[in-house]
Amino acid sequence: MLEKARVSFFLASRSITRGNKGITIFTVFVLTLIFIQLVLFSSMLAGVTLKFNELMVNFQTGNVVVEPKEEERYIEDASALQKKIESLPQVVGTSARLKMTGNVRYKEKEIGATVYGIDPADEIFVTGLEDAMISGEFLSRPDKGEIILGREVSGGFGALMDSRSLGGVEVGDTVELTIGGVTREFRVKGIYTTRYFMADASAYLTRADLEEMLGIEGRDLAQEIAVKTADGTPEDDTRTALLSLGISENIRTWHEFAGLLRLIESTLGLVRNIMNAIGLLIAFVIIFVVIYVNIVNKKRQIGVQKAIGIEQNVIVTSFVLQAMLYAGAGVILGYLFMRFGLVPYTVSHPVEIPLGDMSLKLDNAEALNRAVLLFLSSVVGSVIPAYKLAQKDLLDLIWGK
């Protein structure tokens, strides 16, 4: 068995070293490009998914969200609960929020938006909204009758759905906010963008203002407490630690709010699979043609090999090994280019996308999976022509029929 394998490898290596160098280089080059294409789309998807997750955590939910108990509308004694949560060493900050759906009106336009009532001094330790202001200023604790709008609400500033916004509200303008039948006027203090559509379709005012509109002043109520933890802290560990403090409210990690992101990810994953299938089909065709042409040009040589006693399966295996050597060279060159070329380049020079700056994320397990698929495609592409020709009669091969 080992002797047959050595013979097959010898025949394959001799075929490559003595074959047409131009065809060999072209084949390896094409397989390298195919492997890069297989891995590149996965790396892009991983990079986009990571960016989505960062935006959600940094501008909307924090790492963990504490919500009211089942069938309860509010968290009571929110300040005391915040202090209890902040006693954990991994907690960076907490923000007790009121969260409602309201209508924002400016001149003749009116749109619905998620409205948050926050303590600005707490919010800056949980989200990066203060740094996301593109016009005006962030809220401060003493503010009264002031509001900040996401660009999808205000319009302008590159809003993705500008036609469904208020049409270009600017800092200093007055808007009407209606929640639960109560309408109040607010001065626009600032406009922000996080580049995350869900966060940019919201409005923020001070918790005191929203308490007044809801008629719950001075009762220390909240509808959620967003919790920011230190980098690298597993969210499940934080949830376990919170439960150990005796917190009976619902505790959810940011992953549980990422349904829309998972839908986008699955859609992009479907596109990735289609692109991968096309790439593997191209690899199959390339290997099939190269091996077939190689076999046709070596009919007599194959006939002589059979005549001197080399078995048919050894000859077929030699062509399969030849295809695997081509694929192996393509995988190695493609991986080296991605690992030490393209990925580091995007880290130092991030790609600008609508979500912000994105870098490629190369997953070694994903790269290995794509390498295996490329090898399988190459094996199938080589077995078919090799087996078909090796079955021909000895005299037909020698006389080139």
Short mmCIF file of C-alpha atoms in Angstrom, two decimals:
data_model
loop_
_atom_site.label_atom_id
_atom_site.label_comp_id
_atom_site.label_asym_id
_atom_site.label_seq_id
_atom_site.Cartn_x
_atom_site.Cartn_y
_atom_site.Cartn_z
CA MET A 1 0.00 0.00 0.00
CA LEU A 2 2.79 2.38 0.96
CA GLU A 3 4.74 1.42 -2.13
CA LYS A 4 1.75 2.23 -4.36
CA ALA A 5 1.35 5.62 -2.67
CA ARG A 6 5.05 6.38 -3.25
CA VAL A 7 4.70 5.49 -6.92
CA SER A 8 1.60 7.68 -7.27
CA PHE A 9 3.37 10.61 -5.60
CA PHE A 10 6.43 10.10 -7.80
CA LEU A 11 4.31 10.13 -10.97
CA ALA A 12 2.41 13.23 -9.81
CA SER A 13 5.55 15.20 -8.91
CA ARG A 14 7.28 14.23 -12.18
CA SER A 15 4.20 15.27 -14.14
CA ILE A 16 4.28 18.71 -12.51
CA THR A 17 8.05 19.31 -12.73
CA ARG A 18 8.27 18.14 -16.34
CA GLY A 19 4.97 19.60 -17.44
CA ASN A 20 4.17 23.00 -18.93
CA LYS A 21 5.33 25.56 -16.34
CA GLY A 22 2.94 28.20 -17.67
CA ILE A 23 -0.10 25.96 -17.15
CA THR A 24 1.09 25.03 -13.65
CA ILE A 25 1.59 28.65 -12.62
CA PHE A 26 -1.76 29.65 -14.13
CA THR A 27 -3.59 26.81 -12.36
CA VAL A 28 -2.05 27.62 -8.96
CA PHE A 29 -2.75 31.33 -9.49
CA VAL A 30 -6.43 30.70 -10.27
CA LEU A 31 -6.83 28.35 -7.30
CA THR A 32 -5.16 30.95 -5.08
CA LEU A 33 -7.68 33.56 -6.22
CA ILE A 34 -10.55 31.12 -5.65
CA PHE A 35 -9.37 30.37 -2.11
CA ILE A 36 -9.01 34.10 -1.39
CA GLN A 37 -12.54 34.64 -2.68
CA LEU A 38 -13.87 31.82 -0.49
CA VAL A 39 -12.19 33.18 2.63
CA LEU A 40 -12.61 36.89 1.84
CA PHE A 41 -16.41 36.89 1.87
CA SER A 42 -16.44 35.00 5.18
CA SER A 43 -13.94 37.50 6.61
CA MET A 44 -16.07 40.41 5.42
CA LEU A 45 -19.20 38.86 6.94
CA ALA A 46 -17.37 38.34 10.23
CA GLY A 47 -16.15 41.94 10.15
CA VAL A 48 -19.60 43.36 9.43
CA THR A 49 -21.21 41.17 12.13
CA LEU A 50 -18.60 42.30 14.66
CA LYS A 51 -19.26 45.94 13.71
CA PHE A 52 -23.02 45.50 14.11
CA ASN A 53 -22.49 43.95 17.54
CA GLU A 54 -20.16 46.77 18.62
CA LEU A 55 -22.65 49.43 17.56
CA MET A 56 -25.51 47.77 19.42
CA VAL A 57 -23.51 47.39 22.62
CA ASN A 58 -21.85 50.82 22.47
CA PHE A 59 -24.88 52.89 21.46
CA GLN A 60 -28.03 51.10 22.52
CA THR A 61 -28.10 48.25 25.00
CA GLY A 62 -24.79 48.12 26.82
CA ASN A 63 -23.68 44.56 27.65
CA VAL A 64 -26.59 43.60 29.89
CA VAL A 65 -30.09 45.03 30.35
CA VAL A 66 -32.18 44.66 33.51
CA GLU A 67 -35.92 44.86 32.86
CA PRO A 68 -39.03 44.82 35.08
CA LYS A 69 -40.35 41.57 36.50
CA GLU A 70 -42.97 39.68 34.54
CA GLU A 71 -46.29 41.58 34.40
CA GLU A 72 -44.64 44.65 35.96
CA ARG A 73 -44.37 47.88 33.98
CA TYR A 74 -41.55 49.56 35.91
CA ILE A 75 -38.51 48.76 37.99
CA GLU A 76 -39.15 50.32 41.39
CA ASP A 77 -36.46 51.99 43.51
CA ALA A 78 -34.20 52.12 40.45
CA SER A 79 -31.43 54.13 42.15
CA ALA A 80 -30.93 51.49 44.84
CA LEU A 81 -30.82 48.76 42.21
CA GLN A 82 -28.22 50.73 40.25
CA LYS A 83 -25.99 50.97 43.33
CA LYS A 84 -26.31 47.23 43.90
CA ILE A 85 -25.35 46.48 40.29
CA GLU A 86 -22.43 48.91 40.39
CA SER A 87 -21.01 47.06 43.40
CA LEU A 88 -19.80 44.36 41.01
CA PRO A 89 -16.13 44.91 40.06
CA GLN A 90 -16.70 44.19 36.35
CA VAL A 91 -19.42 46.85 35.99
CA VAL A 92 -18.21 50.12 34.46
CA GLY A 93 -21.50 51.99 34.72
CA THR A 94 -25.30 51.76 34.68
CA SER A 95 -28.05 53.92 33.23
CA ALA A 96 -31.65 53.77 34.45
CA ARG A 97 -33.95 54.66 31.58
CA LEU A 98 -37.56 55.28 30.79
CA LYS A 99 -38.43 54.00 27.35
CA MET A 100 -41.57 54.87 25.42
CA THR A 101 -42.88 55.06 21.88
CA GLY A 102 -43.90 58.56 20.85
CA ASN A 103 -44.61 60.80 17.88
CA VAL A 104 -42.30 63.67 17.00
CA ARG A 105 -43.75 66.50 14.92
CA TYR A 106 -41.96 69.31 13.09
CA LYS A 107 -43.97 71.70 10.91
CA GLU A 108 -46.12 69.46 8.70
CA LYS A 109 -44.21 66.23 9.26
CA GLU A 110 -44.73 63.70 12.01
CA ILE A 111 -42.96 60.37 12.61
CA GLY A 112 -42.90 57.71 15.29
CA ALA A 113 -39.74 57.16 17.32
CA THR A 114 -38.46 55.36 20.39
CA VAL A 115 -38.05 57.96 23.15
CA TYR A 116 -35.66 57.47 26.05
CA GLY A 117 -35.65 59.39 29.31
CA ILE A 118 -32.12 59.27 30.73
CA ASP A 119 -29.83 60.74 33.33
CA PRO A 120 -27.11 62.15 31.05
CA ALA A 121 -24.47 61.86 33.77
CA ASP A 122 -25.08 58.09 33.97
CA GLU A 123 -25.59 57.51 30.25
CA ILE A 124 -22.08 58.63 29.29
CA PHE A 125 -20.63 55.66 31.23
CA VAL A 126 -22.78 53.17 29.32
CA THR A 127 -23.09 54.38 25.72
CA GLY A 128 -21.03 56.55 23.42
CA LEU A 129 -23.86 58.92 22.50
CA GLU A 130 -21.98 61.94 23.81
CA ASP A 131 -19.22 61.31 21.26
CA ALA A 132 -21.76 60.62 18.49
CA MET A 133 -23.06 64.19 18.35
CA ILE A 134 -22.71 65.67 14.86
CA SER A 135 -24.51 68.91 15.60
CA GLY A 136 -25.19 70.72 18.86
CA GLU A 137 -24.50 69.21 22.26
CA PHE A 138 -25.38 66.19 24.37
CA LEU A 139 -27.90 66.53 27.19
CA SER A 140 -26.86 67.57 30.69
CA ARG A 141 -28.62 66.79 33.97
CA PRO A 142 -30.08 70.32 34.55
CA ASP A 143 -31.59 70.51 31.03
CA LYS A 144 -35.30 71.20 30.89
CA GLY A 145 -37.43 71.07 27.74
CA GLU A 146 -34.55 69.96 25.51
CA ILE A 147 -34.17 66.90 23.31
CA ILE A 148 -31.57 65.25 21.10
CA LEU A 149 -32.57 63.43 17.92
CA GLY A 150 -31.00 60.66 15.90
CA ARG A 151 -30.37 61.55 12.27
CA GLU A 152 -33.06 59.12 11.11
CA VAL A 153 -35.55 61.24 13.07
CA SER A 154 -34.19 64.70 12.27
CA GLY A 155 -33.35 64.02 8.64
CA GLY A 156 -30.28 65.26 6.84
CA PHE A 157 -26.72 64.38 7.88
CA GLY A 158 -26.69 61.38 5.54
CA ALA A 159 -29.80 59.71 7.02
CA LEU A 160 -30.49 56.36 5.34
CA MET A 161 -34.28 56.92 5.33
CA ASP A 162 -34.29 60.68 4.85
CA SER A 163 -37.66 60.67 3.07
CA ARG A 164 -39.31 59.19 6.19
CA SER A 165 -37.70 61.65 8.60
CA LEU A 166 -38.75 65.11 9.79
CA GLY A 167 -37.07 66.55 6.74
CA GLY A 168 -34.10 68.43 8.13
CA VAL A 169 -34.56 69.57 11.71
CA GLU A 170 -31.63 71.66 12.95
CA VAL A 171 -30.27 72.49 16.38
CA GLY A 172 -32.39 75.23 17.97
CA ASP A 173 -35.60 74.22 16.21
CA THR A 174 -38.68 73.35 18.26
CA VAL A 175 -40.42 70.00 17.87
CA GLU A 176 -43.60 68.60 19.43
CA LEU A 177 -43.39 65.29 21.25
CA THR A 178 -46.55 63.31 21.96
CA ILE A 179 -46.55 60.34 24.33
CA GLY A 180 -49.72 58.70 25.61
CA GLY A 181 -51.87 61.64 24.59
CA VAL A 182 -49.61 64.20 26.31
CA THR A 183 -47.93 66.73 23.99
CA ARG A 184 -45.03 69.00 24.86
CA GLU A 185 -42.70 71.21 22.92
CA PHE A 186 -38.95 70.60 23.09
CA ARG A 187 -35.99 72.55 21.79
CA VAL A 188 -33.57 70.43 19.75
CA LYS A 189 -30.27 70.62 21.61
CA GLY A 190 -28.34 68.22 19.41
CA ILE A 191 -28.39 65.66 16.62
CA TYR A 192 -26.37 62.46 16.71
CA THR A 193 -25.49 59.53 14.49
CA THR A 194 -24.08 56.18 15.50
CA ARG A 195 -24.35 54.74 11.96
CA TYR A 196 -26.57 52.08 13.46
CA PHE A 197 -30.08 52.55 12.07
CA MET A 198 -31.98 51.32 15.14
CA ALA A 199 -30.11 53.67 17.49
CA ASP A 200 -30.36 56.60 15.07
CA ALA A 201 -34.16 56.25 14.92
CA SER A 202 -34.51 57.33 18.56
CA ALA A 203 -34.80 60.51 20.61
CA TYR A 204 -33.43 61.29 24.08
CA LEU A 205 -34.56 63.72 26.75
CA THR A 206 -33.86 63.94 30.46
CA ARG A 207 -35.52 61.42 32.73
CA ALA A 208 -37.14 64.26 34.68
CA ASP A 209 -38.88 65.58 31.54
CA LEU A 210 -40.20 62.15 30.57
CA GLU A 211 -41.33 61.46 34.16
CA GLU A 212 -43.34 64.68 34.02
CA MET A 213 -45.00 63.65 30.75
CA LEU A 214 -45.86 60.23 32.19
CA GLY A 215 -47.01 61.63 35.51
CA ILE A 216 -44.57 59.63 37.62
CA GLU A 217 -42.37 62.42 39.00
CA GLY A 218 -40.27 61.62 42.04
CA ARG A 219 -41.14 57.91 42.14
CA ASP A 220 -37.68 56.64 41.09
CA LEU A 221 -39.03 54.31 38.41
CA ALA A 222 -37.27 52.90 35.35
CA GLN A 223 -38.22 50.62 32.51
CA GLU A 224 -34.73 49.30 31.95
CA ILE A 225 -31.26 49.60 33.42
CA ALA A 226 -28.49 49.31 30.85
CA VAL A 227 -25.26 47.88 32.27
CA LYS A 228 -21.79 48.42 30.77
CA THR A 229 -19.08 45.94 31.76
CA ALA A 230 -15.31 45.93 31.38
CA ASP A 231 -13.95 44.76 28.03
CA GLY A 232 -13.62 41.01 27.79
CA THR A 233 -16.18 40.23 30.48
CA PRO A 234 -18.55 37.43 29.33
CA GLU A 235 -22.14 38.63 29.50
CA ASP A 236 -23.34 35.31 30.93
CA ASP A 237 -20.89 35.69 33.82
CA THR A 238 -22.30 39.14 34.52
CA ARG A 239 -25.84 37.79 34.50
CA THR A 240 -24.85 35.05 36.94
CA ALA A 241 -23.19 37.63 39.21
CA LEU A 242 -26.32 39.81 39.13
CA LEU A 243 -28.53 36.87 40.04
CA SER A 244 -26.19 36.08 42.93
CA LEU A 245 -26.94 39.57 44.30
CA GLY A 246 -30.57 38.54 44.67
CA ILE A 247 -31.84 40.63 41.75
CA SER A 248 -35.23 39.21 40.77
CA GLU A 249 -35.85 41.43 37.74
CA ASN A 250 -35.41 40.04 34.22
CA ILE A 251 -31.76 40.08 33.18
CA ARG A 252 -31.00 39.91 29.46
CA THR A 253 -27.73 40.10 27.55
CA TRP A 254 -27.38 42.19 24.41
CA HIS A 255 -27.48 38.99 22.32
CA GLU A 256 -31.19 38.68 23.10
CA PHE A 257 -31.85 42.05 21.44
CA ALA A 258 -29.97 41.18 18.25
CA GLY A 259 -32.79 39.49 16.33
CA LEU A 260 -32.58 41.93 13.41
CA LEU A 261 -28.81 41.55 13.29
CA ARG A 262 -29.15 37.76 13.16
CA LEU A 263 -31.59 38.15 10.25
CA ILE A 264 -29.12 40.35 8.38
CA GLU A 265 -26.31 37.93 9.20
CA SER A 266 -28.27 34.93 7.90
CA THR A 267 -29.08 36.81 4.68
CA LEU A 268 -25.42 37.68 4.14
CA GLY A 269 -24.55 34.07 5.00
CA LEU A 270 -26.84 32.86 2.20
CA VAL A 271 -25.10 35.19 -0.26
CA ARG A 272 -21.74 33.90 1.02
CA ASN A 273 -22.79 30.28 0.42
CA ILE A 274 -23.88 31.07 -3.13
CA MET A 275 -20.55 32.79 -3.84
CA ASN A 276 -18.69 29.84 -2.32
CA ALA A 277 -20.60 27.39 -4.50
CA ILE A 278 -19.71 29.40 -7.61
CA GLY A 279 -16.05 29.51 -6.58
CA LEU A 280 -15.92 25.76 -5.96
CA LEU A 281 -17.59 25.10 -9.30
CA ILE A 282 -14.93 27.21 -11.03
CA ALA A 283 -12.22 25.29 -9.18
CA PHE A 284 -13.79 22.00 -10.29
CA VAL A 285 -13.88 23.12 -13.93
CA ILE A 286 -10.30 24.43 -13.85
CA ILE A 287 -8.91 21.21 -12.35
CA PHE A 288 -11.03 19.06 -14.68
CA VAL A 289 -9.73 20.86 -17.77
CA VAL A 290 -6.10 20.90 -16.62
CA ILE A 291 -6.07 17.20 -15.69
CA TYR A 292 -8.01 16.22 -18.81
CA VAL A 293 -5.59 18.07 -21.13
CA ASN A 294 -2.67 16.59 -19.21
CA ILE A 295 -4.08 13.08 -19.59
CA VAL A 296 -4.84 13.49 -23.30
CA ASN A 297 -1.27 14.62 -23.92
CA LYS A 298 0.09 11.63 -21.99
CA LYS A 299 -2.02 8.81 -23.38
CA ARG A 300 0.95 6.84 -24.60
CA GLN A 301 2.83 7.42 -21.39
CA ILE A 302 -0.15 6.08 -19.43
CA GLY A 303 -0.31 3.11 -21.78
CA VAL A 304 3.37 2.35 -21.20
CA GLN A 305 2.85 2.67 -17.42
CA LYS A 306 0.06 0.09 -17.59
CA ALA A 307 2.18 -2.12 -19.84
CA ILE A 308 5.04 -2.29 -17.31
CA GLY A 309 2.63 -3.30 -14.56
CA ILE A 310 1.56 -0.06 -12.85
CA GLU A 311 -1.98 -0.59 -11.64
CA GLN A 312 -4.88 1.55 -12.82
CA ASN A 313 -5.68 2.87 -9.33
CA VAL A 314 -2.05 4.00 -8.92
CA ILE A 315 -2.27 6.00 -12.14
CA VAL A 316 -5.61 7.54 -11.16
CA THR A 317 -4.22 8.39 -7.72
CA SER A 318 -1.23 10.12 -9.30
CA PHE A 319 -3.50 12.55 -11.12
CA VAL A 320 -5.57 13.11 -7.96
CA LEU A 321 -2.37 13.89 -6.07
CA GLN A 322 -1.37 16.27 -8.84
CA ALA A 323 -4.66 18.14 -8.42
CA MET A 324 -4.21 18.16 -4.63
CA LEU A 325 -0.72 19.62 -5.00
CA TYR A 326 -2.17 22.39 -7.17
CA ALA A 327 -4.90 23.00 -4.59
CA GLY A 328 -2.43 22.85 -1.69
CA ALA A 329 -0.21 25.47 -3.30
CA GLY A 330 -3.23 27.68 -3.94
CA VAL A 331 -4.47 27.32 -0.35
CA ILE A 332 -1.06 28.09 1.17
CA LEU A 333 -0.46 31.14 -1.02
CA GLY A 334 -4.02 32.39 -0.50
CA TYR A 335 -3.85 31.95 3.28
CA LEU A 336 -0.48 33.71 3.52
CA PHE A 337 -1.85 36.60 1.47
CA MET A 338 -4.91 36.92 3.72
CA ARG A 339 -3.17 36.40 7.06
CA PHE A 340 -0.09 38.54 6.47
CA GLY A 341 -1.29 40.87 3.74
CA LEU A 342 -4.93 41.80 3.37
CA VAL A 343 -6.13 41.37 6.98
CA PRO A 344 -3.30 43.42 8.57
CA TYR A 345 -3.78 46.07 5.88
CA THR A 346 -7.48 46.50 6.72
CA VAL A 347 -6.58 46.70 10.43
CA SER A 348 -4.20 49.61 9.80
CA HIS A 349 -6.35 51.04 6.98
CA PRO A 350 -10.00 50.17 7.85
CA VAL A 351 -12.54 49.95 5.06
CA GLU A 352 -15.15 52.73 5.17
CA ILE A 353 -18.68 51.30 5.06
CA PRO A 354 -22.04 52.86 6.04
CA LEU A 355 -21.66 51.32 9.51
CA GLY A 356 -18.27 52.95 10.04
CA ASP A 357 -14.72 51.67 9.77
CA MET A 358 -14.50 47.91 9.25
CA SER A 359 -11.57 45.50 9.33
CA LEU A 360 -11.52 41.95 7.99
CA LYS A 361 -11.64 39.16 10.58
CA LEU A 362 -9.96 35.93 9.47
CA ASP A 363 -11.25 32.85 11.27
CA ASN A 364 -8.73 30.00 11.06
CA ALA A 365 -11.45 27.36 11.45
CA GLU A 366 -13.40 28.97 8.60
CA ALA A 367 -10.26 29.10 6.45
CA LEU A 368 -9.62 25.40 7.14
CA ASN A 369 -13.20 24.57 6.17
CA ARG A 370 -12.80 26.43 2.86
CA ALA A 371 -9.47 24.68 2.24
CA VAL A 372 -11.10 21.27 2.71
CA LEU A 373 -13.90 22.21 0.29
CA LEU A 374 -11.35 23.36 -2.29
CA PHE A 375 -9.43 20.09 -1.92
CA LEU A 376 -12.62 18.06 -2.34
CA SER A 377 -13.58 20.05 -5.43
CA SER A 378 -10.10 19.46 -6.86
CA VAL A 379 -10.21 15.74 -6.09
CA VAL A 380 -13.58 15.28 -7.81
CA GLY A 381 -12.43 17.38 -10.77
CA SER A 382 -9.39 15.16 -11.24
CA VAL A 383 -10.88 11.72 -10.53
CA ILE A 384 -13.48 11.90 -13.30
CA PRO A 385 -11.16 12.38 -16.32
CA ALA A 386 -8.36 10.23 -14.84
CA TYR A 387 -10.58 7.25 -14.07
CA LYS A 388 -12.36 7.46 -17.41
CA LEU A 389 -9.13 7.41 -19.42
CA ALA A 390 -7.34 4.86 -17.25
CA GLN A 391 -10.09 2.36 -18.06
CA LYS A 392 -9.25 2.46 -21.76
CA ASP A 393 -7.66 -0.50 -23.47
CA LEU A 394 -3.87 -0.68 -23.32
CA LEU A 395 -3.41 -0.67 -27.11
CA ASP A 396 -5.81 2.26 -27.53
CA LEU A 397 -3.71 4.28 -25.10
CA ILE A 398 -0.40 3.40 -26.70
CA TRP A 399 -1.61 4.06 -30.26
CA GLY A 400 -3.33 7.28 -29.10
CA LYS A 401 -6.86 6.30 -30.02
#
